mmCIF file of N, CA and C in Angstrom:
data_model
loop_
_atom_site.group_PDB
_atom_site.id
_atom_site.type_symbol
_atom_site.label_atom_id
_atom_site.label_comp_id
_atom_site.label_asym_id
_atom_site.label_seq_id
_atom_site.Cartn_x
_atom_site.Cartn_y
_atom_site.Cartn_z
ATOM 1 N N MET A 1 -6.901 9.420 41.944
ATOM 2 C CA MET A 1 -6.423 9.175 40.603
ATOM 3 C C MET A 1 -6.126 10.513 39.937
ATOM 4 N N ASN A 2 -4.889 10.741 39.549
ATOM 5 C CA ASN A 2 -4.476 11.997 38.928
ATOM 6 C C ASN A 2 -4.930 12.124 37.491
ATOM 7 N N GLU A 3 -4.757 11.065 36.747
ATOM 8 C CA GLU A 3 -5.009 11.133 35.317
ATOM 9 C C GLU A 3 -6.472 10.857 35.006
ATOM 10 N N GLU A 4 -7.036 11.698 34.152
ATOM 11 C CA GLU A 4 -8.421 11.512 33.751
ATOM 12 C C GLU A 4 -8.504 10.469 32.643
ATOM 13 N N HIS A 5 -9.515 9.610 32.738
ATOM 14 C CA HIS A 5 -9.773 8.605 31.721
ATOM 15 C C HIS A 5 -11.251 8.665 31.372
ATOM 16 N N PHE A 6 -11.544 8.883 30.099
ATOM 17 C CA PHE A 6 -12.921 8.894 29.633
ATOM 18 C C PHE A 6 -13.026 7.980 28.426
ATOM 19 N N VAL A 7 -14.174 7.336 28.269
ATOM 20 C CA VAL A 7 -14.420 6.475 27.116
ATOM 21 C C VAL A 7 -15.807 6.779 26.575
ATOM 22 N N SER A 8 -15.904 6.848 25.263
ATOM 23 C CA SER A 8 -17.190 7.004 24.598
ATOM 24 C C SER A 8 -17.266 5.981 23.476
ATOM 25 N N ARG A 9 -18.438 5.372 23.304
ATOM 26 C CA ARG A 9 -18.627 4.365 22.250
ATOM 27 C C ARG A 9 -19.925 4.656 21.499
ATOM 28 N N LEU A 10 -19.854 4.553 20.178
ATOM 29 C CA LEU A 10 -21.014 4.763 19.331
ATOM 30 C C LEU A 10 -21.095 3.620 18.330
ATOM 31 N N GLU A 11 -22.247 2.959 18.265
ATOM 32 C CA GLU A 11 -22.462 1.924 17.255
ATOM 33 C C GLU A 11 -23.150 2.545 16.057
ATOM 34 N N LEU A 12 -22.721 2.123 14.871
ATOM 35 C CA LEU A 12 -23.220 2.685 13.623
ATOM 36 C C LEU A 12 -23.503 1.580 12.621
ATOM 37 N N ALA A 13 -24.458 1.805 11.751
ATOM 38 C CA ALA A 13 -24.646 0.917 10.601
ATOM 39 C C ALA A 13 -23.641 1.332 9.535
ATOM 40 N N ALA A 14 -23.050 0.367 8.856
ATOM 41 C CA ALA A 14 -22.064 0.654 7.805
ATOM 42 C C ALA A 14 -22.797 1.113 6.552
ATOM 43 N N GLN A 15 -23.191 2.373 6.556
ATOM 44 C CA GLN A 15 -23.899 2.960 5.422
ATOM 45 C C GLN A 15 -23.432 4.399 5.260
ATOM 46 N N ALA A 16 -23.899 5.039 4.212
ATOM 47 C CA ALA A 16 -23.383 6.350 3.813
ATOM 48 C C ALA A 16 -23.388 7.397 4.919
ATOM 49 N N ASP A 17 -24.422 7.433 5.748
ATOM 50 C CA ASP A 17 -24.489 8.496 6.762
ATOM 51 C C ASP A 17 -23.680 8.192 8.024
ATOM 52 N N ALA A 18 -23.027 7.045 8.094
ATOM 53 C CA ALA A 18 -22.238 6.682 9.281
ATOM 54 C C ALA A 18 -21.110 7.673 9.537
ATOM 55 N N VAL A 19 -20.478 8.134 8.475
ATOM 56 C CA VAL A 19 -19.347 9.055 8.631
ATOM 57 C C VAL A 19 -19.819 10.373 9.249
ATOM 58 N N ARG A 20 -20.942 10.870 8.760
ATOM 59 C CA ARG A 20 -21.486 12.130 9.303
ATOM 60 C C ARG A 20 -21.811 11.998 10.788
ATOM 61 N N TRP A 21 -22.471 10.886 11.163
ATOM 62 C CA TRP A 21 -22.823 10.673 12.571
ATOM 63 C C TRP A 21 -21.577 10.476 13.438
ATOM 64 N N ALA A 22 -20.580 9.786 12.908
ATOM 65 C CA ALA A 22 -19.339 9.572 13.666
ATOM 66 C C ALA A 22 -18.623 10.903 13.916
ATOM 67 N N ARG A 23 -18.548 11.740 12.884
ATOM 68 C CA ARG A 23 -17.916 13.067 13.048
ATOM 69 C C ARG A 23 -18.664 13.902 14.074
ATOM 70 N N ARG A 24 -19.983 13.916 13.967
ATOM 71 C CA ARG A 24 -20.795 14.702 14.904
ATOM 72 C C ARG A 24 -20.588 14.215 16.337
ATOM 73 N N HIS A 25 -20.607 12.899 16.515
ATOM 74 C CA HIS A 25 -20.412 12.312 17.844
ATOM 75 C C HIS A 25 -19.031 12.698 18.394
ATOM 76 N N ALA A 26 -17.997 12.537 17.571
ATOM 77 C CA ALA A 26 -16.642 12.868 18.009
ATOM 78 C C ALA A 26 -16.535 14.339 18.404
ATOM 79 N N ARG A 27 -17.072 15.210 17.573
ATOM 80 C CA ARG A 27 -17.006 16.647 17.861
ATOM 81 C C ARG A 27 -17.703 16.969 19.189
ATOM 82 N N ASP A 28 -18.897 16.396 19.406
ATOM 83 C CA ASP A 28 -19.646 16.646 20.644
ATOM 84 C C ASP A 28 -18.911 16.110 21.869
ATOM 85 N N VAL A 29 -18.416 14.889 21.790
ATOM 86 C CA VAL A 29 -17.726 14.267 22.925
ATOM 87 C C VAL A 29 -16.439 15.022 23.253
ATOM 88 N N LEU A 30 -15.673 15.363 22.237
ATOM 89 C CA LEU A 30 -14.406 16.063 22.474
ATOM 90 C C LEU A 30 -14.643 17.454 23.054
ATOM 91 N N SER A 31 -15.751 18.063 22.699
ATOM 92 C CA SER A 31 -16.106 19.355 23.291
ATOM 93 C C SER A 31 -16.393 19.196 24.783
ATOM 94 N N VAL A 32 -17.155 18.187 25.133
ATOM 95 C CA VAL A 32 -17.458 17.922 26.551
ATOM 96 C C VAL A 32 -16.177 17.610 27.319
ATOM 97 N N TRP A 33 -15.259 16.887 26.700
ATOM 98 C CA TRP A 33 -13.990 16.546 27.348
ATOM 99 C C TRP A 33 -12.997 17.705 27.326
ATOM 100 N N ARG A 34 -13.395 18.827 26.736
ATOM 101 C CA ARG A 34 -12.598 20.051 26.674
ATOM 102 C C ARG A 34 -11.269 19.879 25.932
ATOM 103 N N VAL A 35 -11.322 19.105 24.862
ATOM 104 C CA VAL A 35 -10.167 18.967 23.978
ATOM 105 C C VAL A 35 -10.108 20.228 23.127
ATOM 106 N N SER A 36 -8.922 20.779 22.947
ATOM 107 C CA SER A 36 -8.787 22.022 22.182
ATOM 108 C C SER A 36 -9.386 21.855 20.787
ATOM 109 N N SER A 37 -9.857 22.957 20.230
ATOM 110 C CA SER A 37 -10.508 22.884 18.919
ATOM 111 C C SER A 37 -9.540 22.393 17.835
ATOM 112 N N GLU A 38 -8.270 22.774 17.932
ATOM 113 C CA GLU A 38 -7.281 22.309 16.949
ATOM 114 C C GLU A 38 -7.123 20.789 17.016
ATOM 115 N N ARG A 39 -6.984 20.262 18.224
ATOM 116 C CA ARG A 39 -6.852 18.800 18.388
ATOM 117 C C ARG A 39 -8.151 18.086 18.027
ATOM 118 N N ALA A 40 -9.273 18.704 18.353
ATOM 119 C CA ALA A 40 -10.570 18.115 18.000
ATOM 120 C C ALA A 40 -10.743 18.060 16.481
ATOM 121 N N ASP A 41 -10.260 19.075 15.767
ATOM 122 C CA ASP A 41 -10.321 19.056 14.302
ATOM 123 C C ASP A 41 -9.526 17.881 13.748
ATOM 124 N N THR A 42 -8.326 17.670 14.280
ATOM 125 C CA THR A 42 -7.489 16.560 13.839
ATOM 126 C C THR A 42 -8.156 15.227 14.159
ATOM 127 N N ALA A 43 -8.701 15.118 15.357
ATOM 128 C CA ALA A 43 -9.370 13.872 15.764
ATOM 129 C C ALA A 43 -10.592 13.608 14.894
ATOM 130 N N THR A 44 -11.351 14.633 14.602
ATOM 131 C CA THR A 44 -12.543 14.469 13.767
ATOM 132 C C THR A 44 -12.159 14.025 12.361
ATOM 133 N N LEU A 45 -11.065 14.548 11.847
ATOM 134 C CA LEU A 45 -10.562 14.117 10.542
ATOM 135 C C LEU A 45 -10.182 12.635 10.581
ATOM 136 N N ALA A 46 -9.471 12.232 11.629
ATOM 137 C CA ALA A 46 -9.076 10.822 11.758
ATOM 138 C C ALA A 46 -10.304 9.919 11.882
ATOM 139 N N VAL A 47 -11.276 10.336 12.670
ATOM 140 C CA VAL A 47 -12.527 9.569 12.802
ATOM 141 C C VAL A 47 -13.171 9.414 11.431
ATOM 142 N N SER A 48 -13.257 10.500 10.705
ATOM 143 C CA SER A 48 -13.882 10.489 9.385
ATOM 144 C C SER A 48 -13.184 9.500 8.457
ATOM 145 N N GLU A 49 -11.873 9.532 8.434
ATOM 146 C CA GLU A 49 -11.118 8.649 7.539
ATOM 147 C C GLU A 49 -11.248 7.181 7.951
ATOM 148 N N LEU A 50 -11.157 6.892 9.256
ATOM 149 C CA LEU A 50 -11.263 5.503 9.709
ATOM 150 C C LEU A 50 -12.663 4.935 9.463
ATOM 151 N N VAL A 51 -13.689 5.716 9.735
ATOM 152 C CA VAL A 51 -15.060 5.234 9.514
ATOM 153 C C VAL A 51 -15.335 5.098 8.019
ATOM 154 N N THR A 52 -14.863 6.042 7.214
ATOM 155 C CA THR A 52 -15.032 5.936 5.758
ATOM 156 C C THR A 52 -14.411 4.651 5.241
ATOM 157 N N ASN A 53 -13.185 4.353 5.665
ATOM 158 C CA ASN A 53 -12.525 3.118 5.238
ATOM 159 C C ASN A 53 -13.336 1.896 5.636
ATOM 160 N N ALA A 54 -13.797 1.876 6.875
ATOM 161 C CA ALA A 54 -14.567 0.724 7.356
ATOM 162 C C ALA A 54 -15.839 0.547 6.535
ATOM 163 N N VAL A 55 -16.567 1.619 6.308
ATOM 164 C CA VAL A 55 -17.812 1.536 5.539
ATOM 165 C C VAL A 55 -17.520 1.036 4.123
ATOM 166 N N GLN A 56 -16.560 1.633 3.459
ATOM 167 C CA GLN A 56 -16.254 1.246 2.075
ATOM 168 C C GLN A 56 -15.849 -0.209 1.970
ATOM 169 N N HIS A 57 -14.982 -0.672 2.846
ATOM 170 C CA HIS A 57 -14.465 -2.032 2.724
ATOM 171 C C HIS A 57 -15.470 -3.082 3.179
ATOM 172 N N VAL A 58 -16.249 -2.780 4.195
ATOM 173 C CA VAL A 58 -17.260 -3.729 4.660
ATOM 174 C C VAL A 58 -18.382 -3.846 3.632
ATOM 175 N N VAL A 59 -18.794 -2.739 3.065
ATOM 176 C CA VAL A 59 -19.864 -2.766 2.063
ATOM 177 C C VAL A 59 -19.401 -3.517 0.816
ATOM 178 N N ARG A 60 -18.147 -3.335 0.409
ATOM 179 C CA ARG A 60 -17.613 -4.073 -0.742
ATOM 180 C C ARG A 60 -17.595 -5.572 -0.476
ATOM 181 N N ALA A 61 -17.276 -5.943 0.759
ATOM 182 C CA ALA A 61 -17.201 -7.368 1.111
ATOM 183 C C ALA A 61 -18.591 -7.993 1.212
ATOM 184 N N ARG A 62 -19.594 -7.208 1.613
ATOM 185 C CA ARG A 62 -20.963 -7.714 1.785
ATOM 186 C C ARG A 62 -21.952 -6.728 1.181
ATOM 187 N N PRO A 63 -22.039 -6.693 -0.158
ATOM 188 C CA PRO A 63 -22.876 -5.672 -0.800
ATOM 189 C C PRO A 63 -24.377 -5.849 -0.584
ATOM 190 N N ALA A 64 -24.828 -7.056 -0.264
ATOM 191 C CA ALA A 64 -26.271 -7.286 -0.084
ATOM 192 C C ALA A 64 -26.568 -7.591 1.378
ATOM 193 N N GLY A 65 -27.827 -7.457 1.726
ATOM 194 C CA GLY A 65 -28.235 -7.789 3.087
ATOM 195 C C GLY A 65 -28.324 -6.571 3.973
ATOM 196 N N PRO A 66 -28.658 -6.805 5.241
ATOM 197 C CA PRO A 66 -28.793 -5.682 6.170
ATOM 198 C C PRO A 66 -27.437 -5.028 6.440
ATOM 199 N N PRO A 67 -27.450 -3.762 6.813
ATOM 200 C CA PRO A 67 -26.182 -3.071 7.081
ATOM 201 C C PRO A 67 -25.394 -3.756 8.202
ATOM 202 N N VAL A 68 -24.119 -3.793 8.023
ATOM 203 C CA VAL A 68 -23.196 -4.337 9.017
ATOM 204 C C VAL A 68 -22.997 -3.277 10.088
ATOM 205 N N ARG A 69 -22.751 -3.697 11.317
ATOM 206 C CA ARG A 69 -22.534 -2.755 12.420
ATOM 207 C C ARG A 69 -21.047 -2.432 12.568
ATOM 208 N N LEU A 70 -20.771 -1.175 12.837
ATOM 209 C CA LEU A 70 -19.436 -0.677 13.166
ATOM 210 C C LEU A 70 -19.502 -0.096 14.566
ATOM 211 N N ALA A 71 -18.353 0.043 15.200
ATOM 212 C CA ALA A 71 -18.313 0.704 16.508
ATOM 213 C C ALA A 71 -17.150 1.691 16.528
ATOM 214 N N LEU A 72 -17.447 2.906 16.932
ATOM 215 C CA LEU A 72 -16.443 3.949 17.129
ATOM 216 C C LEU A 72 -16.236 4.099 18.623
ATOM 217 N N THR A 73 -14.989 3.974 19.065
ATOM 218 C CA THR A 73 -14.659 4.165 20.476
ATOM 219 C C THR A 73 -13.600 5.260 20.581
ATOM 220 N N LEU A 74 -13.848 6.210 21.454
ATOM 221 C CA LEU A 74 -12.893 7.278 21.759
ATOM 222 C C LEU A 74 -12.424 7.083 23.190
ATOM 223 N N ARG A 75 -11.110 7.097 23.399
ATOM 224 C CA ARG A 75 -10.534 6.934 24.736
ATOM 225 C C ARG A 75 -9.632 8.135 25.029
ATOM 226 N N TYR A 76 -10.037 8.923 26.001
ATOM 227 C CA TYR A 76 -9.302 10.127 26.396
ATOM 228 C C TYR A 76 -8.393 9.796 27.573
ATOM 229 N N ARG A 77 -7.118 10.111 27.432
ATOM 230 C CA ARG A 77 -6.135 9.849 28.488
ATOM 231 C C ARG A 77 -5.318 11.101 28.807
ATOM 232 N N ARG A 78 -5.927 12.220 28.859
ATOM 233 C CA ARG A 78 -5.353 13.540 29.138
ATOM 234 C C ARG A 78 -4.236 13.937 28.178
ATOM 235 N N THR A 79 -3.207 13.122 28.014
ATOM 236 C CA THR A 79 -2.106 13.465 27.114
ATOM 237 C C THR A 79 -2.309 12.931 25.703
ATOM 238 N N HIS A 80 -3.257 12.010 25.531
ATOM 239 C CA HIS A 80 -3.499 11.456 24.204
ATOM 240 C C HIS A 80 -4.935 10.947 24.065
ATOM 241 N N LEU A 81 -5.323 10.791 22.835
ATOM 242 C CA LEU A 81 -6.651 10.293 22.500
ATOM 243 C C LEU A 81 -6.473 9.072 21.607
ATOM 244 N N ILE A 82 -7.161 8.009 21.947
ATOM 245 C CA ILE A 82 -7.135 6.798 21.126
ATOM 246 C C ILE A 82 -8.483 6.707 20.410
ATOM 247 N N ILE A 83 -8.424 6.572 19.105
ATOM 248 C CA ILE A 83 -9.625 6.430 18.283
ATOM 249 C C ILE A 83 -9.616 5.015 17.722
ATOM 250 N N GLU A 84 -10.714 4.282 17.930
ATOM 251 C CA GLU A 84 -10.819 2.908 17.439
ATOM 252 C C GLU A 84 -12.091 2.757 16.621
ATOM 253 N N VAL A 85 -11.990 2.062 15.499
ATOM 254 C CA VAL A 85 -13.162 1.725 14.691
ATOM 255 C C VAL A 85 -13.147 0.215 14.491
ATOM 256 N N ALA A 86 -14.176 -0.434 15.002
ATOM 257 C CA ALA A 86 -14.301 -1.891 14.910
ATOM 258 C C ALA A 86 -15.279 -2.251 13.801
ATOM 259 N N ASP A 87 -14.938 -3.285 13.040
ATOM 260 C CA ASP A 87 -15.845 -3.806 12.023
ATOM 261 C C ASP A 87 -15.692 -5.330 11.982
ATOM 262 N N PRO A 88 -16.622 -6.038 11.352
ATOM 263 C CA PRO A 88 -16.597 -7.502 11.374
ATOM 264 C C PRO A 88 -15.629 -8.149 10.379
ATOM 265 N N ASP A 89 -14.986 -7.368 9.534
ATOM 266 C CA ASP A 89 -14.090 -7.903 8.506
ATOM 267 C C ASP A 89 -12.700 -8.150 9.106
ATOM 268 N N ILE A 90 -12.142 -9.333 8.909
ATOM 269 C CA ILE A 90 -10.819 -9.623 9.493
ATOM 270 C C ILE A 90 -9.666 -9.233 8.576
ATOM 271 N N ARG A 91 -9.968 -8.810 7.356
ATOM 272 C CA ARG A 91 -8.880 -8.413 6.447
ATOM 273 C C ARG A 91 -8.196 -7.159 6.983
ATOM 274 N N PRO A 92 -6.862 -7.146 6.971
ATOM 275 C CA PRO A 92 -6.147 -5.971 7.496
ATOM 276 C C PRO A 92 -6.346 -4.757 6.600
ATOM 277 N N PRO A 93 -6.237 -3.571 7.195
ATOM 278 C CA PRO A 93 -6.303 -2.358 6.366
ATOM 279 C C PRO A 93 -5.069 -2.311 5.471
ATOM 280 N N LEU A 94 -5.214 -1.699 4.328
ATOM 281 C CA LEU A 94 -4.089 -1.573 3.410
ATOM 282 C C LEU A 94 -3.165 -0.471 3.900
ATOM 283 N N ASN A 95 -1.875 -0.753 3.886
ATOM 284 C CA ASN A 95 -0.897 0.255 4.286
ATOM 285 C C ASN A 95 -0.965 1.444 3.348
ATOM 286 N N PRO A 96 -0.802 2.650 3.904
ATOM 287 C CA PRO A 96 -0.779 3.802 3.012
ATOM 288 C C PRO A 96 0.452 3.718 2.123
ATOM 289 N N GLY A 97 0.262 3.905 0.894
ATOM 290 C CA GLY A 97 1.375 3.855 -0.047
ATOM 291 C C GLY A 97 1.393 5.103 -0.892
ATOM 292 N N VAL A 98 2.021 4.991 -2.006
ATOM 293 C CA VAL A 98 2.057 6.109 -2.934
ATOM 294 C C VAL A 98 0.713 6.160 -3.650
ATOM 295 N N VAL A 99 0.098 7.321 -3.629
ATOM 296 C CA VAL A 99 -1.197 7.516 -4.272
ATOM 297 C C VAL A 99 -1.004 8.519 -5.399
ATOM 298 N N SER A 100 -1.549 8.191 -6.530
ATOM 299 C CA SER A 100 -1.471 9.092 -7.676
ATOM 300 C C SER A 100 -2.184 10.401 -7.355
ATOM 301 N N PRO A 101 -1.622 11.529 -7.779
ATOM 302 C CA PRO A 101 -2.302 12.807 -7.553
ATOM 303 C C PRO A 101 -3.679 12.859 -8.219
ATOM 304 N N MET A 102 -3.900 12.033 -9.223
ATOM 305 C CA MET A 102 -5.178 12.013 -9.937
ATOM 306 C C MET A 102 -6.188 11.073 -9.282
ATOM 307 N N SER A 103 -5.752 10.260 -8.350
ATOM 308 C CA SER A 103 -6.631 9.287 -7.709
ATOM 309 C C SER A 103 -7.632 9.981 -6.795
ATOM 310 N N GLU A 104 -8.874 9.481 -6.820
ATOM 311 C CA GLU A 104 -9.911 10.054 -5.959
ATOM 312 C C GLU A 104 -9.971 9.355 -4.608
ATOM 313 N N ASN A 105 -9.323 8.206 -4.461
ATOM 314 C CA ASN A 105 -9.363 7.419 -3.228
ATOM 315 C C ASN A 105 -7.949 7.036 -2.807
ATOM 316 N N GLY A 106 -7.855 6.454 -1.618
ATOM 317 C CA GLY A 106 -6.588 5.879 -1.198
ATOM 318 C C GLY A 106 -5.750 6.721 -0.266
ATOM 319 N N ARG A 107 -6.247 7.855 0.168
ATOM 320 C CA ARG A 107 -5.454 8.724 1.036
ATOM 321 C C ARG A 107 -5.837 8.630 2.506
ATOM 322 N N GLY A 108 -6.899 7.912 2.832
ATOM 323 C CA GLY A 108 -7.424 7.877 4.194
ATOM 324 C C GLY A 108 -6.415 7.463 5.239
ATOM 325 N N LEU A 109 -5.776 6.319 5.054
ATOM 326 C CA LEU A 109 -4.811 5.870 6.061
ATOM 327 C C LEU A 109 -3.530 6.694 6.025
ATOM 328 N N PHE A 110 -3.195 7.250 4.876
ATOM 329 C CA PHE A 110 -2.056 8.159 4.806
ATOM 330 C C PHE A 110 -2.325 9.389 5.672
ATOM 331 N N ILE A 111 -3.554 9.906 5.600
ATOM 332 C CA ILE A 111 -3.938 11.061 6.427
ATOM 333 C C ILE A 111 -3.893 10.682 7.906
ATOM 334 N N VAL A 112 -4.427 9.510 8.246
ATOM 335 C CA VAL A 112 -4.409 9.044 9.640
ATOM 336 C C VAL A 112 -2.969 8.898 10.116
ATOM 337 N N GLU A 113 -2.115 8.296 9.294
ATOM 338 C CA GLU A 113 -0.707 8.117 9.665
ATOM 339 C C GLU A 113 -0.022 9.463 9.879
ATOM 340 N N SER A 114 -0.317 10.434 9.024
ATOM 341 C CA SER A 114 0.308 11.754 9.133
ATOM 342 C C SER A 114 -0.162 12.521 10.368
ATOM 343 N N ALA A 115 -1.408 12.326 10.764
ATOM 344 C CA ALA A 115 -1.991 13.093 11.867
ATOM 345 C C ALA A 115 -1.737 12.473 13.233
ATOM 346 N N SER A 116 -1.339 11.212 13.272
ATOM 347 C CA SER A 116 -1.276 10.512 14.556
ATOM 348 C C SER A 116 0.148 10.132 14.958
ATOM 349 N N LYS A 117 0.304 9.839 16.248
ATOM 350 C CA LYS A 117 1.580 9.337 16.769
ATOM 351 C C LYS A 117 1.823 7.920 16.268
ATOM 352 N N GLU A 118 0.743 7.153 16.189
ATOM 353 C CA GLU A 118 0.820 5.782 15.694
ATOM 354 C C GLU A 118 -0.564 5.338 15.250
ATOM 355 N N TRP A 119 -0.584 4.314 14.429
ATOM 356 C CA TRP A 119 -1.842 3.710 14.024
ATOM 357 C C TRP A 119 -1.563 2.240 13.763
ATOM 358 N N GLY A 120 -2.615 1.463 13.753
ATOM 359 C CA GLY A 120 -2.468 0.042 13.488
ATOM 360 C C GLY A 120 -3.815 -0.637 13.573
ATOM 361 N N TYR A 121 -3.765 -1.934 13.713
ATOM 362 C CA TYR A 121 -5.002 -2.691 13.869
ATOM 363 C C TYR A 121 -4.714 -3.932 14.690
ATOM 364 N N TYR A 122 -5.768 -4.518 15.233
ATOM 365 C CA TYR A 122 -5.657 -5.788 15.934
ATOM 366 C C TYR A 122 -6.944 -6.577 15.738
ATOM 367 N N LEU A 123 -6.851 -7.874 15.967
ATOM 368 C CA LEU A 123 -8.000 -8.763 15.845
ATOM 369 C C LEU A 123 -8.453 -9.130 17.251
ATOM 370 N N PRO A 124 -9.574 -8.572 17.699
ATOM 371 C CA PRO A 124 -10.043 -8.860 19.059
ATOM 372 C C PRO A 124 -10.589 -10.296 19.146
ATOM 373 N N PRO A 125 -10.635 -10.867 20.338
ATOM 374 C CA PRO A 125 -11.129 -12.240 20.495
ATOM 375 C C PRO A 125 -12.599 -12.404 20.103
ATOM 376 N N THR A 126 -13.333 -11.304 20.048
ATOM 377 C CA THR A 126 -14.756 -11.365 19.695
ATOM 378 C C THR A 126 -14.975 -11.434 18.181
ATOM 379 N N GLY A 127 -13.907 -11.315 17.393
ATOM 380 C CA GLY A 127 -14.007 -11.373 15.943
ATOM 381 C C GLY A 127 -13.873 -10.010 15.298
ATOM 382 N N GLY A 128 -13.719 -10.026 13.992
ATOM 383 C CA GLY A 128 -13.548 -8.786 13.241
ATOM 384 C C GLY A 128 -12.178 -8.177 13.479
ATOM 385 N N LYS A 129 -12.102 -6.878 13.284
ATOM 386 C CA LYS A 129 -10.848 -6.161 13.522
ATOM 387 C C LYS A 129 -11.145 -4.783 14.088
ATOM 388 N N VAL A 130 -10.133 -4.216 14.694
ATOM 389 C CA VAL A 130 -10.208 -2.844 15.203
ATOM 390 C C VAL A 130 -9.027 -2.090 14.610
ATOM 391 N N VAL A 131 -9.320 -1.007 13.910
ATOM 392 C CA VAL A 131 -8.280 -0.115 13.391
ATOM 393 C C VAL A 131 -8.251 1.076 14.339
ATOM 394 N N TYR A 132 -7.060 1.462 14.758
ATOM 395 C CA TYR A 132 -6.943 2.527 15.766
ATOM 396 C C TYR A 132 -5.857 3.513 15.384
ATOM 397 N N CYS A 133 -5.927 4.670 16.002
ATOM 398 C CA CYS A 133 -4.829 5.628 15.936
ATOM 399 C C CYS A 133 -4.748 6.352 17.270
ATOM 400 N N VAL A 134 -3.569 6.864 17.566
ATOM 401 C CA VAL A 134 -3.308 7.578 18.817
ATOM 402 C C VAL A 134 -2.885 8.993 18.454
ATOM 403 N N LEU A 135 -3.599 9.964 19.002
ATOM 404 C CA LEU A 135 -3.290 11.370 18.756
ATOM 405 C C LEU A 135 -2.762 12.021 20.027
ATOM 406 N N ALA A 136 -1.681 12.766 19.898
ATOM 407 C CA ALA A 136 -1.139 13.519 21.029
ATOM 408 C C ALA A 136 -2.044 14.710 21.317
ATOM 409 N N LEU A 137 -2.301 14.977 22.581
ATOM 410 C CA LEU A 137 -3.125 16.115 22.964
ATOM 411 C C LEU A 137 -2.313 17.243 23.576
ATOM 412 N N CYS A 138 -1.034 17.051 23.766
ATOM 413 C CA CYS A 138 -0.180 18.096 24.343
ATOM 414 C C CYS A 138 0.958 18.401 23.408
#
């Protein structure tokens, strides 16, 4: 097999420290996979934005009760990296639109769209949704 394929998965509780743990995990895994620091910075930013969105929207939908579980999956395919964040909410992510310069929120998916070759979401047969983006590594 010529092409290298690696997968890493991290489960997280949808709470404030999830973003920090997701970034740390992504940085460590990408270092082991020998992804350049520039590409790893971009990937870590995308991870941060996708996990932040998932935490914010899942917590808003279910403010009480035990923390909801999220899953971060990184898929390395030598020429590209696929970042996926799964959560139990089936509502689609909001498309990035025009954000007021004074707004404190709303730029996450715009940043993901700007940094990636493509992004989107799908509804897996197990329920919930997966928001993903694909980053070029070459």
